[in-house]
């Protein structure tokens, strides 16, 4: 899985920030294995000239092998909180999306049995 981290000109893009984001993405999404070809993380300060409650934004886009890319975003007071929130959202969305593909009718069985 290739991971790309991009920041706008109001967020200090450092090696430490990049390592933090790569570690968070790898730890959270490693179980999807080769189904994810690339993850792009975009960090922006939506209200750069003023301070605000939730002015840091993180957009995470996952590119899936053979499927359309999926993306989520999260706003938070700090970059680290926005990254954690967005990664949690993309993990849930991937569970849902890939789980539907794994079941023959596109949904999980409701009676607790496994379809074979």
Coordinates of N, CA, C and O in Angstrom, one line a residue:
X1 N 0.8 -1.2 0.0 CA 0.0 0.0 0.0 C 0.9 1.2 0.0 O 1.8 1.4 0.8
X2 N 0.6 2.1 -0.9 CA 1.4 3.3 -1.1 C 0.6 4.4 -0.3 O -0.6 4.5 -0.4
X3 N 1.3 5.2 0.5 CA 0.7 6.3 1.3 C 1.3 7.6 0.9 O 2.5 7.8 0.9
X4 N 0.4 8.6 0.6 CA 0.9 9.9 0.2 C 0.2 10.9 1.2 O -1.0 10.8 1.4
X5 N 1.0 11.8 1.7 CA 0.6 12.8 2.6 C 0.8 14.2 2.0 O 1.9 14.5 1.6
X6 N -0.3 15.0 1.9 CA -0.2 16.3 1.3 C -0.7 17.3 2.3 O -1.7 17.1 3.0
X7 N -0.1 18.5 2.4 CA -0.6 19.6 3.2 C -0.8 20.9 2.4 O -0.1 21.0 1.4
X8 N -1.6 21.7 2.9 CA -1.7 23.0 2.3 C -0.6 24.0 2.8 O 0.2 23.6 3.7
X9 N -0.6 25.2 2.4 CA 0.5 26.1 2.8 C 0.3 26.7 4.2 O 1.1 27.4 4.6
X10 N -0.8 26.3 4.9 CA -1.0 26.8 6.3 C -0.7 25.7 7.3 O -0.7 25.9 8.5
X11 N -0.3 24.5 6.9 CA 0.0 23.4 7.8 C 1.5 23.0 7.5 O 1.9 22.8 6.4
X12 N 2.2 23.0 8.6 CA 3.7 22.7 8.5 C 3.8 21.2 8.2 O 3.6 20.4 9.1
X13 N 4.2 20.9 7.0 CA 4.4 19.5 6.6 C 5.8 19.1 7.0 O 6.8 19.5 6.4
X14 N 6.0 18.3 8.0 CA 7.3 17.8 8.5 C 7.4 16.3 8.3 O 6.4 15.6 8.1
X15 N 8.6 15.9 8.5 CA 8.9 14.4 8.4 C 8.2 13.7 9.6 O 7.6 12.6 9.4
X16 N 8.1 14.4 10.7 CA 7.5 13.8 11.9 C 6.0 13.6 11.6 O 5.4 12.6 12.0
X17 N 5.4 14.6 11.0 CA 3.9 14.5 10.7 C 3.7 13.4 9.7 O 2.7 12.6 9.9
X18 N 4.5 13.4 8.7 CA 4.3 12.3 7.7 C 4.5 11.0 8.3 O 3.7 10.1 8.0
X19 N 5.5 10.8 9.1 CA 5.7 9.5 9.8 C 4.5 9.1 10.7 O 4.0 8.0 10.7
X20 N 3.9 10.1 11.4 CA 2.8 9.9 12.2 C 1.6 9.4 11.4 O 0.9 8.4 11.7
X21 N 1.3 10.1 10.3 CA 0.2 9.8 9.4 C 0.4 8.4 8.8 O -0.5 7.6 8.8
X22 N 1.6 8.1 8.3 CA 1.9 6.8 7.7 C 1.7 5.7 8.7 O 1.1 4.6 8.4
X23 N 2.1 5.9 10.0 CA 2.0 4.9 11.0 C 0.5 4.6 11.3 O 0.1 3.5 11.4
X24 N -0.3 5.7 11.5 CA -1.7 5.6 11.8 C -2.4 4.8 10.6 O -3.2 3.9 10.9
X25 N -2.1 5.2 9.4 CA -2.8 4.5 8.3 C -2.4 3.1 8.2 O -3.2 2.2 8.1
X26 N -1.1 2.8 8.3 CA -0.6 1.4 8.2 C -1.2 0.5 9.3 O -1.7 -0.6 9.1
X27 N -1.3 1.0 10.6 CA -1.8 0.2 11.7 C -3.3 0.0 11.5 O -3.8 -1.1 11.8
X28 N -4.0 1.0 11.0 CA -5.5 0.9 10.9 C -5.9 0.1 9.7 O -6.9 -0.6 9.8
X29 N -5.2 0.2 8.6 CA -5.7 -0.4 7.4 C -4.9 -1.6 6.9 O -5.2 -2.1 5.8
X30 N -3.9 -2.1 7.6 CA -3.1 -3.2 7.2 C -3.9 -4.5 6.9 O -3.5 -5.2 6.0
X31 N -4.9 -4.7 7.6 CA -5.7 -5.9 7.5 C -6.4 -6.0 6.1 O -6.9 -7.1 5.7
X32 N -6.5 -4.9 5.4 CA -7.2 -4.9 4.1 C -6.2 -5.4 3.0 O -6.6 -5.6 1.9
X33 N -4.9 -5.4 3.4 CA -3.9 -6.0 2.5 C -3.8 -5.4 1.1 O -3.8 -4.2 1.0
X34 N -3.8 -6.2 0.1 CA -3.6 -5.8 -1.2 C -4.9 -5.2 -1.9 O -4.8 -4.8 -3.0
X35 N -6.0 -5.2 -1.1 CA -7.2 -4.6 -1.7 C -7.0 -3.1 -1.8 O -7.7 -2.5 -2.7
X36 N -6.2 -2.5 -1.0 CA -5.9 -1.1 -1.1 C -4.6 -0.9 -1.8 O -3.6 -1.4 -1.4
X37 N -4.6 -0.1 -2.9 CA -3.4 0.1 -3.6 C -2.7 1.4 -3.2 O -1.5 1.5 -3.1
X38 N -3.5 2.4 -2.8 CA -2.9 3.7 -2.4 C -3.9 4.4 -1.5 O -5.1 4.3 -1.6
X39 N -3.3 5.1 -0.5 CA -4.1 6.0 0.4 C -3.5 7.4 0.3 O -2.3 7.6 0.4
X40 N -4.3 8.4 0.0 CA -3.9 9.8 0.0 C -4.5 10.5 1.2 O -5.7 10.4 1.4
X41 N -3.7 11.2 1.9 CA -4.1 12.0 3.1 C -3.9 13.5 2.8 O -2.7 13.8 2.5
X42 N -4.9 14.3 2.8 CA -4.8 15.7 2.5 C -5.1 16.5 3.8 O -6.2 16.3 4.4
X43 N -4.2 17.3 4.3 CA -4.4 18.1 5.5 C -4.5 19.6 5.2 O -3.6 20.1 4.4
X44 N -5.5 20.2 5.7 CA -5.7 21.6 5.4 C -6.2 22.3 6.7 O -6.7 21.7 7.6
X45 N -5.9 23.6 6.7 CA -6.4 24.5 7.7 C -7.5 25.4 7.1 O -7.2 26.3 6.3
X46 N -8.7 25.1 7.4 CA -9.8 25.7 6.7 C -10.1 27.1 7.1 O -10.7 27.9 6.4
X47 N -9.6 27.5 8.2 CA -9.8 28.9 8.7 C -8.4 29.4 9.1 O -8.2 29.8 10.3
X48 N -7.5 29.5 8.2 CA -6.1 29.7 8.5 C -5.8 31.1 9.2 O -4.9 31.1 10.0
X49 N -6.5 32.1 8.9 CA -6.2 33.4 9.4 C -6.8 33.6 10.8 O -6.5 34.6 11.4
X50 N -7.7 32.7 11.3 CA -8.2 32.8 12.6 C -8.2 31.4 13.3 O -8.1 30.4 12.6
X51 N -8.2 31.5 14.6 CA -8.2 30.2 15.3 C -9.7 29.8 15.4 O -10.6 30.6 15.5
X52 N -9.9 28.5 15.5 CA -11.3 28.0 15.6 C -11.4 26.7 16.3 O -10.3 26.0 16.5
X53 N -12.6 26.2 16.6 CA -12.8 25.0 17.3 C -12.4 23.8 16.5 O -11.7 22.9 16.9
X54 N -12.8 23.7 15.2 CA -12.5 22.6 14.4 C -12.1 23.0 13.0 O -12.8 22.8 12.0
X55 N -11.0 23.7 12.9 CA -10.5 24.3 11.7 C -9.5 23.5 10.9 O -9.1 23.8 9.9
X56 N -9.1 22.3 11.5 CA -8.1 21.4 10.8 C -8.9 20.4 10.1 O -9.8 19.8 10.7
X57 N -8.6 20.1 8.9 CA -9.4 19.2 8.1 C -8.5 18.1 7.5 O -7.4 18.4 7.0
X58 N -8.9 16.9 7.6 CA -8.2 15.7 7.0 C -9.1 15.0 6.1 O -10.2 14.6 6.5
X59 N -8.7 14.9 4.8 CA -9.4 14.1 3.9 C -8.6 12.8 3.6 O -7.4 13.0 3.2
X60 N -9.2 11.7 3.7 CA -8.5 10.4 3.4 C -9.2 9.8 2.2 O -10.4 9.5 2.3
X61 N -8.4 9.5 1.2 CA -8.9 8.8 0.0 C -8.2 7.5 -0.2 O -7.0 7.4 -0.2
X62 N -9.0 6.4 -0.2 CA -8.4 5.1 -0.4 C -8.8 4.6 -1.8 O -9.9 4.7 -2.3
X63 N -7.7 4.1 -2.5 CA -7.9 3.6 -3.9 C -7.9 2.1 -3.8 O -6.9 1.5 -3.3
X64 N -9.0 1.5 -4.2 CA -9.2 0.0 -4.1 C -8.9 -0.6 -5.4 O -9.3 -0.1 -6.4
X65 N -8.3 -1.8 -5.3 CA -8.0 -2.5 -6.6 C -9.3 -2.9 -7.3 O -10.1 -3.6 -6.7
X66 N -9.4 -2.4 -8.5 CA -10.6 -2.8 -9.3 C -11.9 -2.0 -9.0 O -12.9 -2.3 -9.5
X67 N -11.8 -1.1 -8.1 CA -13.0 -0.3 -7.7 C -12.7 1.2 -7.7 O -11.6 1.6 -7.8
X68 N -13.8 1.9 -7.6 CA -13.7 3.4 -7.5 C -13.1 3.8 -6.2 O -13.3 3.1 -5.2
X69 N -12.3 4.9 -6.2 CA -11.8 5.3 -4.9 C -12.9 5.8 -4.0 O -14.0 6.2 -4.4
X70 N -12.7 5.7 -2.7 CA -13.6 6.2 -1.7 C -12.9 7.2 -0.8 O -11.7 7.1 -0.6
X71 N -13.6 8.1 -0.3 CA -13.0 9.2 0.5 C -13.9 9.6 1.7 O -15.1 9.5 1.6
X72 N -13.3 10.1 2.7 CA -14.0 10.6 3.9 C -13.2 11.8 4.4 O -12.1 12.0 4.0
X73 N -13.8 12.6 5.2 CA -13.1 13.7 5.8 C -13.5 13.9 7.3 O -14.6 13.4 7.7
X74 N -12.7 14.6 8.0 CA -13.0 14.9 9.4 C -12.4 16.2 9.8 O -11.3 16.6 9.3
X75 N -13.1 17.0 10.6 CA -12.6 18.3 11.1 C -12.4 18.2 12.6 O -13.2 17.5 13.3
X76 N -11.4 18.8 13.1 CA -11.0 18.7 14.5 C -10.2 19.9 14.8 O -9.6 20.6 14.0
X77 N -10.0 20.2 16.1 CA -9.1 21.3 16.6 C -7.7 21.1 16.3 O -7.0 22.1 16.1
X78 N -7.2 19.9 16.2 CA -5.8 19.7 15.9 C -5.6 18.7 14.7 O -6.6 18.0 14.3
X79 N -4.5 18.8 14.0 CA -4.2 17.9 12.9 C -4.2 16.5 13.3 O -4.8 15.6 12.6
X80 N -3.7 16.1 14.4 CA -3.6 14.7 14.9 C -5.0 14.2 15.2 O -5.3 13.0 14.8
X81 N -5.9 15.0 15.7 CA -7.3 14.6 16.0 C -8.0 14.4 14.7 O -8.8 13.5 14.5
X82 N -7.8 15.3 13.7 CA -8.5 15.2 12.4 C -8.0 13.9 11.7 O -8.8 13.2 11.1
X83 N -6.7 13.6 11.7 CA -6.2 12.4 11.1 C -6.8 11.2 11.7 O -7.3 10.3 11.0
X84 N -6.8 11.1 13.1 CA -7.4 10.0 13.7 C -8.9 9.8 13.4 O -9.4 8.7 13.2
X85 N -9.6 10.9 13.4 CA -11.1 10.8 13.0 C -11.3 10.3 11.6 O -12.2 9.5 11.4
X86 N -10.5 10.9 10.7 CA -10.7 10.5 9.3 C -10.3 9.0 9.1 O -11.0 8.3 8.3
X87 N -9.2 8.6 9.7 CA -8.8 7.2 9.5 C -9.8 6.2 10.1 O -10.1 5.2 9.5
X88 N -10.4 6.6 11.2 CA -11.5 5.8 11.8 C -12.7 5.7 10.9 O -13.3 4.6 10.7
X89 N -13.0 6.8 10.2 CA -14.1 6.8 9.3 C -13.8 5.9 8.0 O -14.7 5.2 7.6
X90 N -12.6 6.1 7.5 CA -12.3 5.3 6.3 C -12.2 3.8 6.6 O -12.6 3.0 5.8
X91 N -11.8 3.5 7.8 CA -11.7 2.1 8.2 C -13.1 1.5 8.3 O -13.4 0.4 7.8
X92 N -14.1 2.2 8.8 CA -15.5 1.7 8.9 C -16.1 1.6 7.5 O -16.8 0.7 7.2
X93 N -15.8 2.6 6.7 CA -16.3 2.6 5.3 C -15.7 1.4 4.5 O -16.4 0.7 3.7
X94 N -14.4 1.1 4.7 CA -13.8 0.0 4.0 C -14.4 -1.3 4.5 O -14.7 -2.2 3.7
X95 N -14.6 -1.4 5.8 CA -15.3 -2.6 6.4 C -16.7 -2.8 5.7 O -17.0 -3.9 5.3
X96 N -17.4 -1.8 5.6 CA -18.7 -1.8 5.0 C -18.7 -2.2 3.5 O -19.4 -3.1 3.1
X97 N -17.9 -1.4 2.8 CA -17.8 -1.6 1.3 C -17.2 -3.0 1.0 O -17.9 -3.7 0.2
X98 N -16.1 -3.4 1.6 CA -15.5 -4.7 1.2 C -16.3 -5.8 1.8 O -16.4 -6.9 1.2
X99 N -17.0 -5.6 2.9 CA -17.9 -6.7 3.5 C -19.1 -6.9 2.6 O -19.5 -8.1 2.4
X100 N -19.6 -5.9 2.0 CA -20.7 -6.1 1.0 C -20.3 -6.9 -0.2 O -21.0 -7.7 -0.7
X101 N -19.1 -6.6 -0.6 CA -18.6 -7.3 -1.8 C -18.3 -8.8 -1.5 O -18.4 -9.6 -2.4
X102 N -18.0 -9.1 -0.3 CA -17.6 -10.5 0.1 C -18.9 -11.3 0.2 O -18.8 -12.6 -0.1
X103 N -20.0 -10.8 0.4 CA -21.3 -11.5 0.5 C -21.9 -11.6 -0.9 O -22.0 -10.6 -1.6
X104 N -22.4 -12.8 -1.3 CA -22.9 -12.9 -2.6 C -24.1 -12.0 -3.0 O -24.2 -11.6 -4.1
X105 N -24.9 -11.6 -2.0 CA -26.0 -10.8 -2.4 C -25.8 -9.3 -2.0 O -26.7 -8.5 -2.0
X106 N -24.5 -9.0 -1.6 CA -24.2 -7.6 -1.3 C -24.5 -7.2 0.1 O -24.5 -6.0 0.4
X107 N -24.9 -8.1 1.0 CA -25.2 -7.7 2.4 C -24.9 -8.9 3.3 O -24.9 -10.0 2.8
X108 N -24.6 -8.6 4.5 CA -24.3 -9.6 5.5 C -25.6 -10.3 5.9 O -26.6 -9.8 5.9
X109 N -25.5 -11.6 6.2 CA -26.6 -12.4 6.6 C -27.1 -11.9 8.0 O -26.3 -11.5 8.8
X110 N -28.4 -11.8 8.2 CA -29.0 -11.3 9.4 C -29.3 -12.4 10.5 O -29.5 -12.1 11.6
X111 N -29.3 -13.6 10.1 CA -29.6 -14.7 11.0 C -28.4 -15.3 11.7 O -28.5 -16.3 12.4
X112 N -27.2 -14.8 11.5 CA -26.0 -15.2 12.2 C -25.3 -16.4 11.5 O -24.3 -16.9 12.0
X113 N -25.9 -16.8 10.4 CA -25.2 -17.9 9.6 C -24.3 -17.4 8.6 O -24.4 -16.3 8.1
X114 N -23.4 -18.2 8.2 CA -22.4 -17.8 7.1 C -22.9 -18.4 5.8 O -23.2 -19.5 5.7
X115 N -22.8 -17.6 4.8 CA -23.1 -18.1 3.4 C -21.9 -18.7 2.9 O -20.8 -18.2 3.0
X116 N -22.1 -19.9 2.3 CA -21.0 -20.7 1.7 C -21.2 -20.8 0.2 O -22.3 -21.0 -0.3

